[in-house]
């Protein structure tokens, strides 16, 4: 499929490339990343460009790769009146996202206790297949969490009052309706709050090394204020609850599409008009799952504070364990953008893409109004991660969105053939990274070689101007789900 | 093995192809492939059983619901299954009745691998081949 470079970092596939495309497709990438982009991305992003109500262009970010339905790294904005909502444009792991917690500690204070810290965190934040968290909720209490999100968890005593303002949507997206959630989804997720999951989910202890701060003022505003500072980053989502909501509605949307006369190129792109009863029901259930993901990350935060407090024999507040920010990268949200000179209400699908709001955006909490929204980009377990900020250019170019991580280049099956988990753990330990993992096979699949170079991805979004580098973070300890 | 994992398809996820001479066989092979992603099958014993009944308007949806049900039981009841006795009937709609045997998820004991989030419809196929039936499924990891 032919894509033309239309500006530095932007490649466009014209509407004429495939029958049924309503808009062009854009792939954001450096020349190097574009050359390496897998063919699945081109097929999938042009399928997305065929969905009813899509505005301007279908987007794939530089960390993009072949997913199911949408490519991973996909962004698609639909008109809320005439467009569709698609579970495949959000992912089953609704509100899979990243949270970053700062500390007052420096590497020299943490290194001697690193093993103890990681070993205790490994038990405090359960990971792997079918795990349960320690919070026991009744069904009506879980329904409250679906509405209140992280705020409901903080109210139960597992957080600090100021935590909520350090999250996208204050950890509670409005519009949740637990009546739209199946009993199966509830029973699948009710015991899983405070768990990490599996696959590419992780919890990492990272260090800010001198020379890795690109914007000292923005870093300071986010609490990154000293050399060798230790931070904690983790990646997880709505667990079985969100997965079941996605499964339930994917199943329901097949017959709904027949009723609305919608045809699609991949059954995984099943969708319904956003304004239809089916579309609204899914949106309300999806918000329940998104809120439960914020709640999940809040429970994990509580456990991290407990463990640090135990290990360092100091109060978590004294250790400065403040949330820097919490972002979602699998979601659909109602936002307003200029389209052809007209302001429109749009449903922005982000599947492996992060919101990137600029300084002054009215939806940002006071704390980050002047700085812009922190954007947390998780790298592979070997290579490090980035903290960025949102920009005005993202509002013009990418529906307020940027990349979300490194992006895979190699399949799980192929990665396992190239490296054994045990060898990888040894290699990482030689590099000074201590890892605990739920399974060796899982570790091998997450090897750094299976991913794009995160610095290339971040350079691509910085060159394009849709977000700006603040800090690079390097791992010293990792829990792999 | 009546199934094989596919390389370089939906690279962050896991894709497999399963085959069987009959529909129950291809459903069984698909269930084994799904379970193999989550646990080393040799380490899983058939110590307890569950009954599963499902209906669907077409065969594709029946296979989707079958695998989705096993994923649901993994989280809601913390169970993984390794033996399957399946009957499939086509009437006004497709119907599946199965007895499944497996055991509870025990972290100290089971050789667990990756969690499966969901079964997707991406490239999803169940089709007749000369030797019987073949299914292709992409699982979200």
Coordinates of C-alpha atoms in Angstrom, one line a residue:
Chain A
X1 CA 0.0 0.0 0.0
X2 CA 1.5 3.4 -1.0
X3 CA 2.0 6.0 1.6
X4 CA 3.4 9.5 0.7
X5 CA 5.6 11.6 3.0
X6 CA 3.6 14.8 3.2
X7 CA 5.7 16.6 5.9
X8 CA 8.6 15.6 8.2
X9 CA 7.3 12.7 10.3
X10 CA 3.9 12.4 8.5
X11 CA 3.1 9.7 5.9
X12 CA -0.3 9.7 4.3
X13 CA -2.2 6.9 2.6
X14 CA -4.8 8.6 0.3
X15 CA -8.5 7.9 0.4
X16 CA -8.2 6.2 -3.0
X17 CA -6.0 3.5 -1.7
X18 CA -8.8 1.2 -0.6
X19 CA -12.5 1.1 -1.5
X20 CA -14.7 2.4 1.3
X21 CA -12.1 4.8 2.9
X22 CA -13.9 7.9 4.0
X23 CA -10.8 9.8 5.0
X24 CA -7.0 9.3 4.4
X25 CA -4.8 7.5 6.9
X26 CA -1.8 9.1 8.5
X27 CA 1.2 7.3 10.0
X28 CA 3.5 9.3 12.2
X29 CA 7.1 8.1 12.0
X30 CA 10.7 8.9 11.3
X31 CA 12.1 7.6 8.1
X32 CA 13.6 4.7 10.0
X33 CA 10.5 3.8 11.9
X34 CA 8.4 4.1 8.8
X35 CA 10.6 1.6 6.9
X36 CA 10.3 -0.9 9.8
X37 CA 6.5 -0.4 10.3
X38 CA 4.8 -3.8 9.7
X39 CA 2.3 -4.3 6.9
X40 CA -0.5 -5.1 9.3
X41 CA -0.5 -1.4 10.3
X42 CA -1.3 -0.2 6.8
X43 CA -4.1 -2.7 6.3
X44 CA -5.6 -1.9 9.7
X45 CA -5.3 1.9 9.7
X46 CA -7.0 2.0 6.3
X47 CA -9.8 -0.2 7.6
X48 CA -10.3 2.3 10.4
X49 CA -10.5 5.0 7.8
X50 CA -13.7 3.3 6.5
X51 CA -15.6 3.6 9.8
X52 CA -18.7 5.8 9.6
X53 CA -18.3 9.3 11.0
X54 CA -14.5 9.3 11.1
X55 CA -13.1 12.9 10.9
X56 CA -10.0 14.2 9.1
X57 CA -7.9 11.1 9.0
X58 CA -7.2 7.8 10.8
X59 CA -3.9 7.9 12.7
X60 CA -1.3 5.4 13.6
X61 CA 1.4 6.6 16.1
X62 CA 5.2 5.8 15.6
X63 CA 5.0 3.0 18.2
X64 CA 2.3 1.5 16.1
X65 CA 2.1 -2.2 15.1
X66 CA -0.4 -4.9 14.0
X67 CA -3.1 -5.3 16.6
X68 CA -6.6 -6.7 16.3
X69 CA -9.2 -4.5 14.6
X70 CA -7.4 -1.2 15.0
X71 CA -3.7 -1.1 14.9
X72 CA -2.0 -0.6 18.3
X73 CA -1.1 3.1 18.2
X74 CA -4.4 3.9 16.5
X75 CA -6.3 7.1 17.0
X76 CA -9.7 7.7 15.3
X77 CA -12.1 10.6 16.1
X78 CA -15.8 10.1 15.2
X79 CA -18.5 12.7 15.0
X80 CA -20.7 12.0 18.1
X81 CA -23.9 12.5 16.1
X82 CA -23.1 10.6 12.9
X83 CA -20.2 8.3 13.9
X84 CA -19.7 5.0 15.6
X85 CA -18.1 3.6 18.7
X86 CA -16.0 0.5 18.3
X87 CA -14.8 -1.8 21.1
X88 CA -11.9 -2.8 18.8
X89 CA -10.8 0.8 18.8
X90 CA -10.4 0.8 22.5
X91 CA -9.1 -2.7 23.2
X92 CA -10.4 -5.3 25.6
X93 CA -8.2 -3.9 28.4
X94 CA -10.3 -0.8 28.8
X95 CA -8.2 2.1 30.4
X96 CA -5.0 0.1 30.3
X97 CA -2.7 2.9 31.4
X98 CA 0.4 4.1 33.1
X99 CA 1.0 5.7 36.5
X100 CA 4.1 7.3 37.8
X101 CA 4.9 7.9 41.4
X102 CA 7.9 10.1 42.6
X103 CA 9.9 9.6 45.8
X104 CA 12.3 11.7 47.8
X105 CA 14.8 8.8 47.6
X106 CA 17.9 8.6 45.5
X107 CA 19.5 5.5 43.9
X108 CA 22.2 5.2 46.5
X109 CA 19.5 4.9 49.2
X110 CA 17.4 2.4 47.3
X111 CA 20.1 0.1 45.7
X112 CA 21.0 -1.7 49.0
X113 CA 17.4 -2.5 49.6
X114 CA 16.4 -3.1 46.0
X115 CA 16.0 -6.9 46.2
X116 CA 13.9 -6.6 49.4
X117 CA 11.8 -3.9 47.9
X118 CA 11.1 -5.8 44.6
X119 CA 10.5 -9.1 46.4
X120 CA 8.0 -7.5 48.7
X121 CA 6.3 -5.6 45.9
X122 CA 6.0 -8.8 44.0
X123 CA 3.9 -10.2 46.8
X124 CA 2.0 -7.0 47.6
X125 CA 0.9 -6.5 43.9
X126 CA -0.2 -9.9 42.7
X127 CA 0.5 -10.6 39.0
X128 CA 0.1 -13.4 36.5
X129 CA -2.8 -15.7 35.4
X130 CA -6.1 -15.3 37.3
X131 CA -4.8 -13.5 40.4
X132 CA -6.9 -11.9 43.1
X133 CA -6.3 -8.7 45.0
X134 CA -6.6 -8.3 48.8
X135 CA -9.5 -5.9 48.7
X136 CA -12.8 -7.7 49.3
X137 CA -15.8 -5.9 47.9
X138 CA -19.5 -6.7 47.9
X139 CA -21.3 -6.4 44.5
X140 CA -23.0 -3.0 45.5
X141 CA -19.6 -1.7 46.6
X142 CA -18.0 -2.7 43.3
X143 CA -20.8 -0.9 41.5
X144 CA -19.9 2.2 43.5
X145 CA -16.3 1.8 42.3
X146 CA -17.5 1.6 38.7
X147 CA -19.0 5.1 39.1
X148 CA -16.4 6.7 41.5
X149 CA -13.2 5.2 40.1
X150 CA -10.0 6.0 42.0
X151 CA -11.9 8.5 44.1
X152 CA -14.0 5.7 45.6
X153 CA -10.8 3.9 46.6
X154 CA -9.3 7.0 48.1
X155 CA -12.5 7.5 50.1
X156 CA -12.1 4.0 51.5
X157 CA -8.8 5.1 52.9
X158 CA -6.4 3.7 50.2
X159 CA -5.0 7.0 49.1
X160 CA -4.4 10.7 49.8
X161 CA -7.0 13.4 49.1
X162 CA -4.7 15.1 46.6
X163 CA -4.1 11.9 44.6
X164 CA -7.2 12.4 42.4
X165 CA -6.1 15.7 40.8
X166 CA -2.9 13.9 39.6
X167 CA -4.9 11.7 37.3
X168 CA -6.5 12.0 33.9
X169 CA -10.2 12.9 34.6
X170 CA -9.3 13.0 38.3
X171 CA -9.6 9.2 38.2
X172 CA -13.3 9.2 37.6
X173 CA -14.8 9.6 34.1
X174 CA -18.4 10.8 34.2
X175 CA -21.2 8.8 32.5
X176 CA -20.8 5.4 34.1
X177 CA -23.9 3.2 34.4
X178 CA -23.3 -0.1 36.2
X179 CA -26.8 -1.3 34.9
X180 CA -25.1 -1.7 31.5
X181 CA -22.5 -4.1 32.9
X182 CA -23.3 -7.8 32.7
X183 CA -23.3 -10.0 35.9
X184 CA -20.5 -12.0 34.3
X185 CA -18.2 -8.9 34.0
X186 CA -18.9 -8.1 37.6
X187 CA -18.1 -11.6 38.9
X188 CA -15.0 -11.7 36.7
X189 CA -13.5 -8.5 38.0
X190 CA -14.8 -8.0 41.6
X191 CA -11.8 -9.7 43.2
X192 CA -9.0 -8.3 41.0
X193 CA -8.6 -4.7 42.2
X194 CA -4.9 -4.1 43.1
X195 CA -3.5 -6.7 40.7
X196 CA -1.1 -6.1 37.8
X197 CA -2.1 -8.7 35.2
X198 CA 0.2 -10.3 32.7
X199 CA 1.6 -9.8 29.2
X200 CA 3.4 -6.4 28.9
X201 CA 2.1 -5.2 32.3
X202 CA 4.8 -4.3 34.8
X203 CA 5.9 -2.4 37.8
X204 CA 9.3 -0.8 37.7
X205 CA 11.6 1.1 40.0
X206 CA 13.4 3.7 37.9
X207 CA 16.1 6.3 38.3
X208 CA 16.5 9.8 36.8
X209 CA 20.1 10.0 35.9
X210 CA 21.9 13.3 35.4
X211 CA 21.8 14.3 31.7
X212 CA 18.3 12.7 31.3
X213 CA 16.3 15.8 32.2
X214 CA 15.3 17.7 29.0
X215 CA 13.0 20.3 30.6
X216 CA 14.0 21.1 34.2
X217 CA 11.1 23.5 34.8
X218 CA 8.5 21.0 33.7
X219 CA 10.3 18.2 35.6
X220 CA 10.3 20.2 38.8
X221 CA 6.5 21.0 38.4
X222 CA 6.0 17.2 38.3
X223 CA 8.1 16.6 41.4
X224 CA 11.2 15.4 39.5
X225 CA 13.7 17.6 41.3
X226 CA 17.0 15.8 42.1
X227 CA 19.8 13.8 40.4
X228 CA 19.5 10.0 40.8
X229 CA 15.9 10.4 42.0
X230 CA 14.0 7.1 42.3
X231 CA 10.5 6.9 40.8
X232 CA 8.0 4.0 40.5
X233 CA 6.2 3.4 37.2
X234 CA 3.5 0.8 36.5
X235 CA 1.4 -0.4 33.6
X236 CA -1.9 -2.1 34.1
X237 CA -5.6 -1.8 33.3
X238 CA -9.1 -2.9 34.1
X239 CA -8.2 -6.6 34.4
X240 CA -10.9 -9.3 33.8
X241 CA -13.7 -6.8 34.4
X242 CA -12.8 -4.6 31.4
X243 CA -11.9 -7.7 29.3
X244 CA -15.4 -9.1 29.9
X245 CA -17.1 -5.8 29.1
X246 CA -15.3 -5.7 25.8
X247 CA -16.2 -9.4 25.1
X248 CA -19.8 -8.9 25.9
X249 CA -20.3 -5.9 23.7
X250 CA -18.2 -7.3 20.8
X251 CA -20.7 -10.2 20.8
X252 CA -23.7 -7.8 20.9
X253 CA -22.4 -5.5 18.2
X254 CA -22.5 -8.1 15.5
X255 CA -26.3 -8.3 15.3
X256 CA -26.5 -4.5 15.9
X257 CA -24.4 -3.8 12.8
X258 CA -26.9 -5.7 10.7
X259 CA -29.7 -3.6 12.1
X260 CA -27.9 -0.4 11.3
X261 CA -26.7 -1.6 7.9
X262 CA -23.0 -1.1 8.8
X263 CA -20.4 -3.2 6.9
X264 CA -16.8 -3.6 8.1
X265 CA -13.6 -5.1 6.8
X266 CA -12.7 -7.1 9.9
X267 CA -15.2 -8.5 12.4
X268 CA -13.1 -7.2 15.2
X269 CA -14.0 -3.7 14.0
X270 CA -17.6 -4.3 15.1
X271 CA -19.2 -1.0 16.0
X272 CA -22.5 0.7 16.6
X273 CA -23.6 4.3 16.0
X274 CA -22.5 6.2 19.1
X275 CA -26.0 7.8 19.4
X276 CA -27.8 4.4 19.2
X277 CA -29.0 2.6 22.3
X278 CA -26.3 -0.1 21.7
X279 CA -23.6 2.5 21.3
X280 CA -24.6 4.4 24.4
X281 CA -24.9 1.2 26.5
X282 CA -21.4 0.2 25.5
X283 CA -20.0 3.7 26.3
X284 CA -21.6 3.6 29.8
X285 CA -20.3 0.1 30.5
X286 CA -16.9 1.1 29.1
X287 CA -16.7 4.1 31.5
X288 CA -17.5 1.7 34.3
X289 CA -14.5 -0.4 33.3
X290 CA -12.3 2.7 32.8
X291 CA -13.1 3.8 36.3
X292 CA -12.4 0.4 37.7
X293 CA -8.9 0.6 36.0
X294 CA -8.2 3.9 37.8
X295 CA -9.4 2.2 41.0
X296 CA -7.1 -0.7 40.3
X297 CA -4.1 1.6 39.8
X298 CA -5.0 3.4 43.0
X299 CA -5.0 0.1 45.0
X300 CA -1.6 -0.7 43.5
X301 CA -0.4 2.8 44.5
X302 CA -1.6 2.1 48.1
X303 CA 0.4 -1.2 48.2
X304 CA 3.5 0.5 46.8
X305 CA 3.3 3.1 49.6
X306 CA 2.9 0.4 52.2
X307 CA 5.9 -1.5 51.0
X308 CA 8.2 1.5 50.7
X309 CA 7.1 2.6 54.2
X310 CA 7.9 -0.9 55.6
X311 CA 11.2 -1.2 53.9
X312 CA 12.5 2.3 54.7
X313 CA 10.8 2.4 58.1
X314 CA 9.4 5.9 57.2
X315 CA 6.0 7.3 56.5
X316 CA 5.0 7.2 52.8
X317 CA 4.4 11.0 53.0
X318 CA 7.9 11.6 54.4
X319 CA 9.3 9.5 51.6
X320 CA 7.4 11.8 49.2
X321 CA 5.5 9.1 47.4
X322 CA 3.3 11.5 45.4
X323 CA 1.6 10.5 42.2
X324 CA 3.1 12.4 39.3
X325 CA 0.2 11.5 36.9
X326 CA -1.9 8.7 35.6
X327 CA -2.8 8.3 32.0
X328 CA -5.0 6.0 30.0
X329 CA -4.0 4.7 26.6
X330 CA -7.0 2.4 25.7
X331 CA -10.1 4.5 25.8
X332 CA -12.8 6.5 23.9
X333 CA -13.5 10.0 25.1
X334 CA -15.8 12.8 24.3
X335 CA -13.6 15.9 23.4
X336 CA -14.0 19.0 21.3
X337 CA -11.7 19.8 18.3
X338 CA -11.7 22.2 15.3
X339 CA -12.5 20.3 12.1
X340 CA -12.4 22.3 8.9
X341 CA -12.8 25.6 10.8
X342 CA -15.8 24.3 12.9
X343 CA -15.7 23.2 16.5
X344 CA -17.1 19.7 16.8
X345 CA -17.8 17.3 19.6
X346 CA -16.0 14.1 18.8
X347 CA -15.5 10.6 20.2
X348 CA -11.8 10.1 20.2
X349 CA -10.8 6.4 20.2
X350 CA -7.2 5.9 21.5
X351 CA -5.9 2.3 21.3
X352 CA -2.3 2.4 22.4
X353 CA -2.2 6.2 22.2
X354 CA -2.1 8.8 25.1
X355 CA -3.9 12.0 25.5
X356 CA -1.5 14.9 25.2
X357 CA -3.2 18.1 26.3
X358 CA -1.3 21.4 26.1
X359 CA -0.7 24.1 28.8
X360 CA -3.9 26.0 29.5
X361 CA -6.3 23.3 28.4
X362 CA -9.5 23.7 30.5
X363 CA -9.7 20.0 31.3
X364 CA -6.4 20.0 33.1
X365 CA -6.3 20.2 36.8
X366 CA -4.9 23.5 38.3
X367 CA -1.7 21.7 39.2
X368 CA -0.7 21.1 35.5
X369 CA -2.7 23.9 33.9
X370 CA 0.5 26.0 33.3
X371 CA 2.8 23.1 32.5
X372 CA 0.7 20.9 30.2
X373 CA -0.4 17.4 30.8
X374 CA 2.2 14.9 31.8
X375 CA 2.4 12.0 29.3
X376 CA 3.9 8.7 30.6
X377 CA 5.5 6.5 28.0
X378 CA 6.5 3.1 29.1
X379 CA 9.4 1.4 27.4
X380 CA 10.4 -2.3 27.3
X381 CA 11.7 -3.8 30.6
X382 CA 15.3 -3.3 29.5
X383 CA 15.4 0.0 27.8
X384 CA 13.8 2.7 29.9
X385 CA 10.8 5.0 29.7
X386 CA 10.0 8.7 29.2
X387 CA 7.9 11.4 30.8
X388 CA 6.7 13.9 28.2
X389 CA 4.2 16.9 28.2
X390 CA 1.3 17.7 25.9
X391 CA 1.4 20.4 23.3
X392 CA -0.9 22.7 21.3
X393 CA 0.3 21.0 18.1
X394 CA -1.3 17.8 19.3
X395 CA -4.7 19.6 19.4
X396 CA -4.3 20.6 15.7
X397 CA -2.6 17.5 14.4
X398 CA -3.6 14.4 16.3
X399 CA -6.8 15.0 18.3
X400 CA -4.8 15.8 21.4
X401 CA -3.0 12.4 21.2
X402 CA 0.6 11.1 21.2
X403 CA 2.3 7.7 21.4
X404 CA 2.1 5.3 24.4
X405 CA 5.2 3.1 24.5
X406 CA 7.9 1.4 22.5
X407 CA 5.7 -0.7 20.2
X408 CA 6.5 -4.4 19.4
X409 CA 8.5 -5.4 16.3
X410 CA 8.6 -9.1 17.0
X411 CA 5.8 -11.6 17.8
X412 CA 5.7 -13.3 21.2
X413 CA 6.3 -16.7 19.6
X414 CA 9.3 -15.4 17.7
X415 CA 10.8 -13.7 20.8
X416 CA 10.6 -16.9 22.8
X417 CA 12.6 -18.7 20.1
X418 CA 15.3 -16.1 20.3
X419 CA 15.9 -15.8 24.0
X420 CA 15.2 -17.8 27.1
X421 CA 13.6 -16.0 30.1
X422 CA 16.3 -17.3 32.5
X423 CA 19.2 -16.0 30.3
X424 CA 17.4 -12.6 29.9
X425 CA 17.0 -12.3 33.6
X426 CA 20.7 -12.9 34.1
X427 CA 21.7 -10.4 31.4
X428 CA 19.5 -7.8 33.0
X429 CA 20.9 -8.5 36.4
X430 CA 24.4 -7.9 34.9
X431 CA 23.1 -4.5 33.7
X432 CA 22.0 -3.8 37.3
X433 CA 18.3 -4.5 36.8
X434 CA 16.7 -6.9 39.3
X435 CA 13.6 -8.7 37.9
X436 CA 10.9 -10.8 39.5
X437 CA 8.5 -12.4 37.1
X438 CA 5.3 -14.5 37.2
X439 CA 6.7 -16.8 34.4
X440 CA 10.0 -17.2 32.5
X441 CA 8.2 -17.6 29.2
X442 CA 6.5 -14.2 29.8
X443 CA 9.9 -12.6 30.5
X444 CA 11.3 -13.8 27.2
X445 CA 8.4 -12.4 25.3
X446 CA 9.0 -9.0 26.7
X447 CA 12.7 -8.8 25.8
X448 CA 14.0 -5.4 24.7
X449 CA 14.8 -6.8 21.2
X450 CA 11.1 -7.5 20.7
X451 CA 10.4 -3.8 20.8
X452 CA 11.2 -0.7 18.8
X453 CA 13.8 1.7 20.3
X454 CA 11.8 3.9 22.6
X455 CA 14.1 6.9 22.0
X456 CA 13.3 6.7 18.2
X457 CA 9.6 6.7 19.1
X458 CA 9.9 9.7 21.4
X459 CA 12.1 11.6 18.8
X460 CA 9.3 11.0 16.3
X461 CA 6.6 12.6 18.4
X462 CA 8.9 15.4 19.5
X463 CA 9.9 16.2 15.9
X464 CA 6.2 16.2 14.9
X465 CA 5.6 18.4 18.0
X466 CA 2.6 16.4 19.4
X467 CA 4.4 16.1 22.8
X468 CA 7.7 17.3 24.3
X469 CA 10.4 15.4 26.2
X470 CA 10.8 16.1 29.9
X471 CA 12.7 13.2 31.5
X472 CA 14.1 9.9 30.5
X473 CA 13.8 7.2 33.2
X474 CA 15.9 4.0 33.5
X475 CA 15.0 0.8 35.3
X476 CA 16.9 -0.7 38.2
X477 CA 14.1 -3.1 39.4
X478 CA 11.2 -4.7 37.6
X479 CA 8.2 -6.8 38.3
X480 CA 6.9 -8.5 35.2
X481 CA 3.3 -9.7 35.1
Chain B
X1 CA -0.6 -31.6 18.4
X2 CA -3.9 -30.7 16.8
X3 CA -3.0 -27.0 17.0
X4 CA 0.0 -24.7 16.3
X5 CA 0.9 -21.2 17.2
X6 CA 1.4 -18.7 14.4
X7 CA 4.3 -16.4 14.2
X8 CA 4.1 -12.8 13.1
X9 CA 0.3 -12.4 13.3
X10 CA -1.0 -9.6 15.5
X11 CA 2.5 -9.5 17.1
X12 CA 1.6 -8.4 20.6
X13 CA -1.0 -11.2 20.9
X14 CA -1.1 -14.9 20.3
X15 CA -2.6 -16.5 17.2
X16 CA -3.2 -20.2 16.7
X17 CA -4.6 -22.6 14.2
X18 CA -6.4 -25.7 15.4
X19 CA -7.7 -28.7 13.4
X20 CA -10.0 -31.7 14.1
X21 CA -11.8 -34.4 12.1
X22 CA -15.1 -33.3 13.7
X23 CA -16.5 -30.1 15.1
X24 CA -16.1 -31.3 18.8
X25 CA -12.4 -32.2 17.9
X26 CA -11.6 -28.7 16.6
X27 CA -13.4 -27.1 19.5
X28 CA -11.3 -29.3 21.9
X29 CA -8.1 -28.5 20.0
X30 CA -8.9 -24.7 20.3
X31 CA -9.6 -25.0 24.0
X32 CA -6.3 -26.8 24.5
X33 CA -4.4 -24.1 22.5
X34 CA -6.0 -21.4 24.7
X35 CA -5.1 -23.3 27.9
X36 CA -1.5 -24.0 26.7
X37 CA -1.0 -20.2 26.5
X38 CA -1.8 -19.8 30.2
X39 CA -0.3 -23.0 31.7
X40 CA 2.0 -25.9 30.8
X41 CA -0.6 -28.5 30.0
X42 CA 1.5 -31.3 31.3
X43 CA 1.3 -29.8 34.8
X44 CA -2.5 -29.5 34.8
X45 CA -4.7 -32.3 36.2
X46 CA -8.4 -33.1 35.6
X47 CA -9.4 -33.2 39.2
X48 CA -12.7 -31.3 39.0
X49 CA -15.3 -30.7 36.4
X50 CA -17.8 -28.2 35.2
X51 CA -20.8 -28.4 32.7
X52 CA -21.0 -25.7 30.0
X53 CA -24.0 -25.2 27.7
X54 CA -23.9 -22.5 25.0
X55 CA -26.0 -21.5 22.0
X56 CA -25.2 -19.3 19.0
X57 CA -26.8 -18.2 15.7
X58 CA -23.7 -19.4 13.8
X59 CA -20.7 -21.6 14.2
X60 CA -18.2 -18.7 14.4
X61 CA -20.1 -17.2 17.3
X62 CA -20.3 -20.6 19.0
X63 CA -16.5 -21.0 18.9
X64 CA -16.1 -17.4 20.1
X65 CA -18.4 -18.0 23.0
X66 CA -16.8 -21.3 23.9
X67 CA -13.4 -19.8 24.2
X68 CA -14.7 -16.7 25.9
X69 CA -16.5 -18.9 28.5
X70 CA -13.2 -20.7 29.4
X71 CA -11.5 -17.3 29.8
X72 CA -14.3 -16.1 32.0
X73 CA -14.0 -19.2 34.2
X74 CA -10.2 -18.6 34.5
X75 CA -10.9 -15.3 36.3
X76 CA -14.3 -15.7 38.0
X77 CA -13.7 -19.2 39.4
X78 CA -9.9 -19.4 39.0
X79 CA -10.1 -22.6 37.0
X80 CA -8.1 -23.9 34.1
X81 CA -9.2 -27.0 32.0
X82 CA -7.3 -29.7 30.2
X83 CA -9.9 -32.4 29.3
X84 CA -13.0 -31.7 27.3
X85 CA -16.0 -33.8 26.3
X86 CA -18.0 -31.8 23.8
X87 CA -21.2 -32.4 21.9
X88 CA -22.3 -29.9 19.1
X89 CA -25.7 -29.8 17.5
X90 CA -27.1 -27.8 14.6
X91 CA -30.8 -27.0 14.9
X92 CA -32.6 -23.7 14.6
X93 CA -29.4 -22.5 16.2
X94 CA -26.0 -24.0 17.1
X95 CA -25.8 -25.7 20.5
X96 CA -22.8 -26.8 22.5
X97 CA -22.9 -29.1 25.6
X98 CA -19.6 -29.8 27.3
X99 CA -18.1 -31.4 30.4
X100 CA -14.7 -29.9 31.1
X101 CA -12.1 -31.2 33.6
X102 CA -9.3 -29.2 35.2
X103 CA -8.1 -27.7 38.4
X104 CA -8.0 -24.5 40.5
X105 CA -5.2 -22.0 39.8
X106 CA -2.5 -22.7 42.5
X107 CA 0.5 -20.5 42.3
X108 CA 2.8 -22.8 44.2
X109 CA 1.9 -25.8 42.0
X110 CA 0.9 -24.9 38.5
X111 CA 3.5 -24.0 35.8
X112 CA 1.6 -20.8 34.8
X113 CA 2.5 -18.8 31.8
X114 CA 0.6 -15.8 30.3
X115 CA -2.8 -14.5 31.1
X116 CA -5.3 -14.3 28.2
X117 CA -7.5 -11.2 28.3
X118 CA -10.0 -12.1 25.5
X119 CA -10.7 -14.0 22.3
X120 CA -10.8 -11.6 19.4
X121 CA -12.6 -11.7 16.0
X122 CA -9.5 -10.5 14.2
X123 CA -8.8 -13.0 11.3
X124 CA -11.2 -15.4 13.1
X125 CA -12.1 -18.4 11.0
X126 CA -13.7 -21.8 11.4
X127 CA -13.9 -23.6 8.1
X128 CA -14.2 -27.1 6.6
X129 CA -11.1 -28.6 5.1
X130 CA -10.7 -32.0 3.4
X131 CA -9.5 -33.6 6.7
X132 CA -12.4 -32.1 8.7
X133 CA -12.4 -28.6 10.3
X134 CA -9.9 -25.8 10.9
X135 CA -10.1 -22.8 13.2
X136 CA -7.8 -19.7 13.4
X137 CA -8.0 -17.5 16.4
X138 CA -6.2 -14.5 17.7
X139 CA -6.1 -14.1 21.5
X140 CA -5.6 -10.8 23.3
X141 CA -2.7 -11.0 25.7

